[in-house]
PDB file of C-alpha atoms in Angstrom:
ATOM      1  CA  MET A   1     -16.087  -2.732  21.346  1.00  0.00           C
ATOM      2  CA  THR A   2     -13.284  -5.274  21.627  1.00  0.00           C
ATOM      3  CA  GLN A   3     -10.713  -6.794  19.296  1.00  0.00           C
ATOM      4  CA  ASP A   4     -12.797  -9.953  19.220  1.00  0.00           C
ATOM      5  CA  GLN A   5     -15.810  -8.036  17.942  1.00  0.00           C
ATOM      6  CA  TRP A   6     -13.660  -6.261  15.362  1.00  0.00           C
ATOM      7  CA  GLN A   7     -12.366  -9.571  14.156  1.00  0.00           C
ATOM      8  CA  ALA A   8     -15.854 -11.109  14.032  1.00  0.00           C
ATOM      9  CA  VAL A   9     -17.198  -8.217  11.936  1.00  0.00           C
ATOM     10  CA  ASP A  10     -14.233  -8.408   9.567  1.00  0.00           C
ATOM     11  CA  GLY A  11     -14.797 -12.126   9.236  1.00  0.00           C
ATOM     12  CA  TYR A  12     -18.499 -11.574   8.500  1.00  0.00           C
ATOM     13  CA  ILE A  13     -17.754  -8.966   5.811  1.00  0.00           C
ATOM     14  CA  SER A  14     -14.978 -11.011   4.212  1.00  0.00           C
ATOM     15  CA  ASP A  15     -16.999 -14.226   4.190  1.00  0.00           C
ATOM     16  CA  LEU A  16     -19.833 -12.478   2.286  1.00  0.00           C
ATOM     17  CA  LEU A  17     -18.025 -10.008   0.054  1.00  0.00           C
ATOM     18  CA  VAL A  18     -14.366 -10.969  -0.314  1.00  0.00           C
ATOM     19  CA  ALA A  19     -13.631 -13.991  -2.515  1.00  0.00           C
ATOM     20  CA  GLU A  20     -10.241 -15.094  -1.344  1.00  0.00           C
ATOM     21  CA  ASP A  21      -8.962 -17.800  -3.685  1.00  0.00           C
ATOM     22  CA  GLU A  22      -6.141 -20.384  -3.660  1.00  0.00           C
ATOM     23  CA  ALA A  23      -3.473 -17.914  -4.870  1.00  0.00           C
ATOM     24  CA  LEU A  24      -4.194 -15.435  -2.073  1.00  0.00           C
ATOM     25  CA  THR A  25      -4.459 -18.134   0.572  1.00  0.00           C
ATOM     26  CA  GLU A  26      -1.187 -19.704  -0.575  1.00  0.00           C
ATOM     27  CA  ALA A  27       0.513 -16.268  -0.607  1.00  0.00           C
ATOM     28  CA  LEU A  28      -0.281 -15.855   3.061  1.00  0.00           C
ATOM     29  CA  ALA A  29       0.736 -19.435   3.829  1.00  0.00           C
ATOM     30  CA  ALA A  30       4.028 -19.099   2.007  1.00  0.00           C
ATOM     31  CA  SER A  31       4.762 -15.817   3.728  1.00  0.00           C
ATOM     32  CA  ALA A  32       4.087 -17.291   7.146  1.00  0.00           C
ATOM     33  CA  ALA A  33       6.254 -20.362   6.326  1.00  0.00           C
ATOM     34  CA  ALA A  34       9.099 -18.052   5.300  1.00  0.00           C
ATOM     35  CA  GLY A  35       8.845 -16.189   8.637  1.00  0.00           C
ATOM     36  CA  LEU A  36       7.564 -12.897   7.213  1.00  0.00           C
ATOM     37  CA  PRO A  37       5.752 -10.750   9.752  1.00  0.00           C
ATOM     38  CA  ALA A  38       1.960 -10.965   9.572  1.00  0.00           C
ATOM     39  CA  ILE A  39       1.544  -7.282   8.724  1.00  0.00           C
ATOM     40  CA  ASN A  40      -0.049  -7.697   5.271  1.00  0.00           C
ATOM     41  CA  VAL A  41      -3.334  -5.917   4.613  1.00  0.00           C
ATOM     42  CA  ALA A  42      -6.513  -7.725   5.710  1.00  0.00           C
ATOM     43  CA  PRO A  43      -8.594  -9.448   2.977  1.00  0.00           C
ATOM     44  CA  ASN A  44     -11.268  -6.763   2.994  1.00  0.00           C
ATOM     45  CA  GLN A  45      -8.559  -4.090   2.761  1.00  0.00           C
ATOM     46  CA  GLY A  46      -7.035  -5.896  -0.169  1.00  0.00           C
ATOM     47  CA  LYS A  47     -10.431  -5.927  -1.903  1.00  0.00           C
ATOM     48  CA  LEU A  48     -10.751  -2.209  -1.209  1.00  0.00           C
ATOM     49  CA  LEU A  49      -7.416  -1.549  -2.900  1.00  0.00           C
ATOM     50  CA  GLN A  50      -8.574  -3.566  -5.897  1.00  0.00           C
ATOM     51  CA  LEU A  51     -11.869  -1.732  -6.086  1.00  0.00           C
ATOM     52  CA  LEU A  52     -10.145   1.655  -5.827  1.00  0.00           C
ATOM     53  CA  ALA A  53      -7.761   0.731  -8.647  1.00  0.00           C
ATOM     54  CA  GLN A  54     -10.634  -0.530 -10.813  1.00  0.00           C
ATOM     55  CA  THR A  55     -12.724   2.561 -10.151  1.00  0.00           C
ATOM     56  CA  GLN A  56      -9.708   4.647 -11.039  1.00  0.00           C
ATOM     57  CA  GLY A  57      -9.410   2.687 -14.308  1.00  0.00           C
ATOM     58  CA  ALA A  58      -5.757   2.241 -13.412  1.00  0.00           C
ATOM     59  CA  ARG A  59      -3.384   0.806 -15.971  1.00  0.00           C
ATOM     60  CA  THR A  60      -0.225   1.403 -14.009  1.00  0.00           C
ATOM     61  CA  ALA A  61       0.478   1.154 -10.285  1.00  0.00           C
ATOM     62  CA  LEU A  62       3.392   1.622  -7.895  1.00  0.00           C
ATOM     63  CA  GLU A  63       3.586  -0.118  -4.565  1.00  0.00           C
ATOM     64  CA  ILE A  64       6.102   0.916  -1.917  1.00  0.00           C
ATOM     65  CA  GLY A  65       6.458  -2.038   0.446  1.00  0.00           C
ATOM     66  CA  THR A  66       5.806  -5.498  -0.994  1.00  0.00           C
ATOM     67  CA  LEU A  67       6.240  -7.857   1.946  1.00  0.00           C
ATOM     68  CA  GLY A  68       5.006 -11.242   0.628  1.00  0.00           C
ATOM     69  CA  GLY A  69       3.094  -9.812  -2.292  1.00  0.00           C
ATOM     70  CA  TYR A  70      -0.435 -10.254  -0.857  1.00  0.00           C
ATOM     71  CA  SER A  71      -1.547  -6.651  -1.548  1.00  0.00           C
ATOM     72  CA  THR A  72       0.423  -6.773  -4.806  1.00  0.00           C
ATOM     73  CA  ILE A  73      -1.796  -9.524  -6.062  1.00  0.00           C
ATOM     74  CA  TRP A  74      -4.940  -7.637  -5.189  1.00  0.00           C
ATOM     75  CA  LEU A  75      -3.665  -4.558  -7.011  1.00  0.00           C
ATOM     76  CA  ALA A  76      -2.304  -6.372 -10.035  1.00  0.00           C
ATOM     77  CA  ARG A  77      -5.654  -8.132 -10.579  1.00  0.00           C
ATOM     78  CA  ALA A  78      -7.271  -4.730 -10.978  1.00  0.00           C
ATOM     79  CA  LEU A  79      -5.064  -3.840 -13.928  1.00  0.00           C
ATOM     80  CA  PRO A  80      -5.598  -4.828 -17.578  1.00  0.00           C
ATOM     81  CA  GLU A  81      -3.622  -7.571 -19.188  1.00  0.00           C
ATOM     82  CA  ASP A  82      -1.156  -5.011 -20.583  1.00  0.00           C
ATOM     83  CA  GLY A  83      -1.033  -3.062 -17.293  1.00  0.00           C
ATOM     84  CA  ARG A  84       2.048  -2.701 -15.217  1.00  0.00           C
ATOM     85  CA  LEU A  85       2.730  -2.714 -11.453  1.00  0.00           C
ATOM     86  CA  ILE A  86       6.145  -2.028  -9.909  1.00  0.00           C
ATOM     87  CA  SER A  87       6.474  -2.997  -6.266  1.00  0.00           C
ATOM     88  CA  LEU A  88       9.426  -2.009  -4.132  1.00  0.00           C
ATOM     89  CA  GLU A  89      10.756  -4.226  -1.289  1.00  0.00           C
ATOM     90  CA  TYR A  90      13.738  -3.500   0.900  1.00  0.00           C
ATOM     91  CA  ASP A  91      14.340  -7.106   2.117  1.00  0.00           C
ATOM     92  CA  PRO A  92      15.654  -9.474  -0.588  1.00  0.00           C
ATOM     93  CA  ALA A  93      14.221 -12.554   1.235  1.00  0.00           C
ATOM     94  CA  HIS A  94      10.755 -10.940   1.327  1.00  0.00           C
ATOM     95  CA  ALA A  95      11.080 -10.052  -2.306  1.00  0.00           C
ATOM     96  CA  GLU A  96      11.827 -13.623  -3.324  1.00  0.00           C
ATOM     97  CA  VAL A  97       8.730 -14.884  -1.422  1.00  0.00           C
ATOM     98  CA  ALA A  98       6.685 -12.155  -3.129  1.00  0.00           C
ATOM     99  CA  ARG A  99       7.915 -13.021  -6.633  1.00  0.00           C
ATOM    100  CA  ALA A 100       7.002 -16.665  -6.100  1.00  0.00           C
ATOM    101  CA  ASN A 101       3.540 -15.715  -4.830  1.00  0.00           C
ATOM    102  CA  ILE A 102       2.960 -13.363  -7.750  1.00  0.00           C
ATOM    103  CA  ALA A 103       4.039 -15.963 -10.237  1.00  0.00           C
ATOM    104  CA  ARG A 104       1.814 -18.560  -8.658  1.00  0.00           C
ATOM    105  CA  ALA A 105      -1.119 -16.159  -9.024  1.00  0.00           C
ATOM    106  CA  GLY A 106      -0.322 -15.857 -12.798  1.00  0.00           C
ATOM    107  CA  LEU A 107       0.610 -12.173 -12.516  1.00  0.00           C
ATOM    108  CA  ALA A 108       4.346 -12.186 -13.296  1.00  0.00           C
ATOM    109  CA  LYS A 109       3.803 -10.416 -16.603  1.00  0.00           C
ATOM    110  CA  ILE A 110       2.028  -7.539 -14.844  1.00  0.00           C
ATOM    111  CA  ALA A 111       3.731  -7.216 -11.459  1.00  0.00           C
ATOM    112  CA  GLU A 112       7.462  -6.753 -10.982  1.00  0.00           C
ATOM    113  CA  VAL A 113       9.229  -6.658  -7.607  1.00  0.00           C
ATOM    114  CA  ARG A 114      12.332  -4.517  -7.309  1.00  0.00           C
ATOM    115  CA  THR A 115      14.662  -4.992  -4.340  1.00  0.00           C
ATOM    116  CA  GLY A 116      16.433  -2.221  -2.403  1.00  0.00           C
ATOM    117  CA  ALA A 117      15.729   0.847  -0.318  1.00  0.00           C
ATOM    118  CA  ALA A 118      12.818   2.634  -1.955  1.00  0.00           C
ATOM    119  CA  LEU A 119      14.460   6.026  -1.598  1.00  0.00           C
ATOM    120  CA  ASP A 120      17.299   4.650  -3.763  1.00  0.00           C
ATOM    121  CA  THR A 121      14.993   2.908  -6.251  1.00  0.00           C
ATOM    122  CA  LEU A 122      12.489   5.654  -6.770  1.00  0.00           C
ATOM    123  CA  PRO A 123      14.939   8.089  -8.436  1.00  0.00           C
ATOM    124  CA  ARG A 124      15.885   5.328 -10.868  1.00  0.00           C
ATOM    125  CA  ILE A 125      12.217   4.771 -11.725  1.00  0.00           C
ATOM    126  CA  ALA A 126      11.742   8.490 -12.272  1.00  0.00           C
ATOM    127  CA  ALA A 127      14.635   8.410 -14.798  1.00  0.00           C
ATOM    128  CA  GLU A 128      13.342   5.277 -16.568  1.00  0.00           C
ATOM    129  CA  PRO A 129      11.598   5.946 -19.854  1.00  0.00           C
ATOM    130  CA  GLY A 130       8.034   4.736 -19.815  1.00  0.00           C
ATOM    131  CA  ALA A 131       7.977   3.879 -16.119  1.00  0.00           C
ATOM    132  CA  GLY A 132       5.313   6.497 -15.241  1.00  0.00           C
ATOM    133  CA  PRO A 133       3.246   8.408 -14.602  1.00  0.00           C
ATOM    134  CA  PHE A 134       1.382   5.934 -12.359  1.00  0.00           C
ATOM    135  CA  ASP A 135      -2.365   5.959 -11.988  1.00  0.00           C
ATOM    136  CA  LEU A 136      -2.232   4.714  -8.394  1.00  0.00           C
ATOM    137  CA  VAL A 137       0.463   4.590  -5.714  1.00  0.00           C
ATOM    138  CA  PHE A 138       0.088   2.431  -2.567  1.00  0.00           C
ATOM    139  CA  ILE A 139       2.465   3.257   0.243  1.00  0.00           C
ATOM    140  CA  ASP A 140       2.842   0.607   2.960  1.00  0.00           C
ATOM    141  CA  ALA A 141       6.509   0.603   4.023  1.00  0.00           C
ATOM    142  CA  ASP A 142       8.604   2.052   6.885  1.00  0.00           C
ATOM    143  CA  LYS A 143       6.471   4.845   8.330  1.00  0.00           C
ATOM    144  CA  ARG A 144       9.350   7.191   9.204  1.00  0.00           C
ATOM    145  CA  ASN A 145       9.902   7.776   5.482  1.00  0.00           C
ATOM    146  CA  ASN A 146       6.201   8.329   4.600  1.00  0.00           C
ATOM    147  CA  PRO A 147       6.792  12.052   3.868  1.00  0.00           C
ATOM    148  CA  ARG A 148       9.545  11.255   1.428  1.00  0.00           C
ATOM    149  CA  TYR A 149       7.471   8.535  -0.220  1.00  0.00           C
ATOM    150  CA  VAL A 150       4.537  10.902  -0.717  1.00  0.00           C
ATOM    151  CA  GLU A 151       6.911  13.470  -2.273  1.00  0.00           C
ATOM    152  CA  TRP A 152       8.139  10.824  -4.734  1.00  0.00           C
ATOM    153  CA  ALA A 153       4.530   9.645  -5.388  1.00  0.00           C
ATOM    154  CA  LEU A 154       3.719  13.209  -6.460  1.00  0.00           C
ATOM    155  CA  ARG A 155       6.655  13.253  -8.866  1.00  0.00           C
ATOM    156  CA  LEU A 156       5.602   9.967 -10.315  1.00  0.00           C
ATOM    157  CA  THR A 157       1.883  10.576 -10.806  1.00  0.00           C
ATOM    158  CA  ARG A 158      -0.373  12.885 -12.870  1.00  0.00           C
ATOM    159  CA  PRO A 159      -3.544  14.863 -12.173  1.00  0.00           C
ATOM    160  CA  GLY A 160      -6.224  12.307 -11.428  1.00  0.00           C
ATOM    161  CA  SER A 161      -3.899   9.731  -9.885  1.00  0.00           C
ATOM    162  CA  LEU A 162      -4.588   8.298  -6.430  1.00  0.00           C
ATOM    163  CA  ILE A 163      -2.049   8.042  -3.586  1.00  0.00           C
ATOM    164  CA  ILE A 164      -2.997   5.704  -0.722  1.00  0.00           C
ATOM    165  CA  VAL A 165      -0.943   5.508   2.497  1.00  0.00           C
ATOM    166  CA  ASP A 166      -1.611   2.683   4.960  1.00  0.00           C
ATOM    167  CA  ASN A 167      -1.258   2.573   8.732  1.00  0.00           C
ATOM    168  CA  VAL A 168      -1.665   6.287   9.345  1.00  0.00           C
ATOM    169  CA  VAL A 169      -3.486   6.197  12.672  1.00  0.00           C
ATOM    170  CA  ARG A 170      -0.907   4.176  14.621  1.00  0.00           C
ATOM    171  CA  GLY A 171      -3.407   2.934  17.191  1.00  0.00           C
ATOM    172  CA  GLY A 172      -4.348   6.522  17.892  1.00  0.00           C
ATOM    173  CA  GLY A 173      -0.715   7.553  18.414  1.00  0.00           C
ATOM    174  CA  VAL A 174      -0.875   9.990  15.540  1.00  0.00           C
ATOM    175  CA  VAL A 175      -2.510  12.603  17.731  1.00  0.00           C
ATOM    176  CA  ASP A 176       0.352  12.554  20.254  1.00  0.00           C
ATOM    177  CA  ALA A 177       2.383  15.646  19.507  1.00  0.00           C
ATOM    178  CA  THR A 178       4.964  14.663  22.145  1.00  0.00           C
ATOM    179  CA  SER A 179       5.597  11.215  20.681  1.00  0.00           C
ATOM    180  CA  GLU A 180       9.198  10.163  19.990  1.00  0.00           C
ATOM    181  CA  ASP A 181       8.158   7.100  18.016  1.00  0.00           C
ATOM    182  CA  PRO A 182       9.776   7.465  14.545  1.00  0.00           C
ATOM    183  CA  SER A 183       6.678   5.921  12.889  1.00  0.00           C
ATOM    184  CA  VAL A 184       4.390   8.412  14.571  1.00  0.00           C
ATOM    185  CA  LEU A 185       6.714  11.269  13.778  1.00  0.00           C
ATOM    186  CA  GLY A 186       6.955  10.250  10.113  1.00  0.00           C
ATOM    187  CA  THR A 187       3.149   9.882   9.874  1.00  0.00           C
ATOM    188  CA  ARG A 188       2.486  13.232  11.430  1.00  0.00           C
ATOM    189  CA  GLU A 189       4.966  14.878   9.073  1.00  0.00           C
ATOM    190  CA  MET A 190       3.248  13.147   6.205  1.00  0.00           C
ATOM    191  CA  PHE A 191      -0.179  14.491   7.238  1.00  0.00           C
ATOM    192  CA  GLU A 192       1.252  18.025   7.498  1.00  0.00           C
ATOM    193  CA  LEU A 193       2.834  17.704   4.094  1.00  0.00           C
ATOM    194  CA  VAL A 194      -0.420  16.534   2.500  1.00  0.00           C
ATOM    195  CA  ALA A 195      -2.405  19.222   4.277  1.00  0.00           C
ATOM    196  CA  ARG A 196      -0.286  22.039   2.864  1.00  0.00           C
ATOM    197  CA  GLU A 197       0.233  20.510  -0.595  1.00  0.00           C
ATOM    198  CA  PRO A 198      -1.989  22.322  -3.136  1.00  0.00           C
ATOM    199  CA  ARG A 199      -1.655  19.487  -5.599  1.00  0.00           C
ATOM    200  CA  LEU A 200      -3.377  17.002  -3.323  1.00  0.00           C
ATOM    201  CA  ASP A 201      -7.013  16.697  -2.139  1.00  0.00           C
ATOM    202  CA  ALA A 202      -7.129  14.116   0.619  1.00  0.00           C
ATOM    203  CA  THR A 203      -8.904  12.548   3.582  1.00  0.00           C
ATOM    204  CA  ALA A 204      -8.129   9.776   6.020  1.00  0.00           C
ATOM    205  CA  LEU A 205     -10.264   7.131   7.729  1.00  0.00           C
ATOM    206  CA  GLN A 206      -9.866   5.264  10.990  1.00  0.00           C
ATOM    207  CA  THR A 207     -10.332   1.522  10.700  1.00  0.00           C
ATOM    208  CA  VAL A 208     -10.768  -1.359  13.098  1.00  0.00           C
ATOM    209  CA  GLY A 209     -10.665  -5.070  12.277  1.00  0.00           C
ATOM    210  CA  VAL A 210      -8.405  -8.127  12.251  1.00  0.00           C
ATOM    211  CA  LYS A 211      -5.365  -5.781  12.111  1.00  0.00           C
ATOM    212  CA  GLY A 212      -6.464  -3.796  15.192  1.00  0.00           C
ATOM    213  CA  TYR A 213      -7.008  -0.059  15.264  1.00  0.00           C
ATOM    214  CA  ASP A 214      -5.385   1.952  12.473  1.00  0.00           C
ATOM    215  CA  GLY A 215      -6.412   3.748   9.274  1.00  0.00           C
ATOM    216  CA  LEU A 216      -5.507   4.907   5.803  1.00  0.00           C
ATOM    217  CA  LEU A 217      -5.087   8.090   3.847  1.00  0.00           C
ATOM    218  CA  VAL A 218      -6.450   8.555   0.304  1.00  0.00           C
ATOM    219  CA  ALA A 219      -5.257  11.517  -1.721  1.00  0.00           C
ATOM    220  CA  ARG A 220      -6.139  12.520  -5.257  1.00  0.00           C
ATOM    221  CA  VAL A 221      -3.621  14.430  -7.340  1.00  0.00           C
ATOM    222  CA  ILE A 222      -5.465  17.504  -8.665  1.00  0.00           C
ATOM    223  CA  ALA A 223      -2.704  19.464 -10.317  1.00  0.00           C
TER     224      ALA A 223
END
């Protein structure tokens, strides 16, 4: 199969099953206008995140890597009116775009974007009364730090919580044990951490579509 076929199938699925509305469309347009990279999740992937959060009965969520807030909107819509989502974004300019997109979607009371390096912000969240535990954690940030993000996700969740890590196949590069790519190295270390962690039960799926060839890992905290 080719990229054109993958895109066509994604388009077919999204046209039938994914109801993108004005807020989501404007979030992508505002992100593009601000020069953000087009690395947000695809519409059908956003819908998957929403369905996983709803199936989980999530009331609280943590997102590591906000970008323009597109996935944040999908996740926040899965939470109840008194739910809470904290999203962490390294780049202040990206965070400002995301905040505007979230507010336009009417979700500012649920979703909060915090700016700074996640590895600096996560300890502060852990020390914050009432900030956790989170029912779902979505990790979609710099891949070299994926192992550290998963470690923090474990500290900030409870038995029954879900941890989802995006972009874990790296176009197939994840199987290259000789790779010097920091993103591949971080992803492989993350897989090895999850595999030996008795508190996690996990699997990963390869995906193809408008975002090319990649995949995601889903882990359930069991202890």
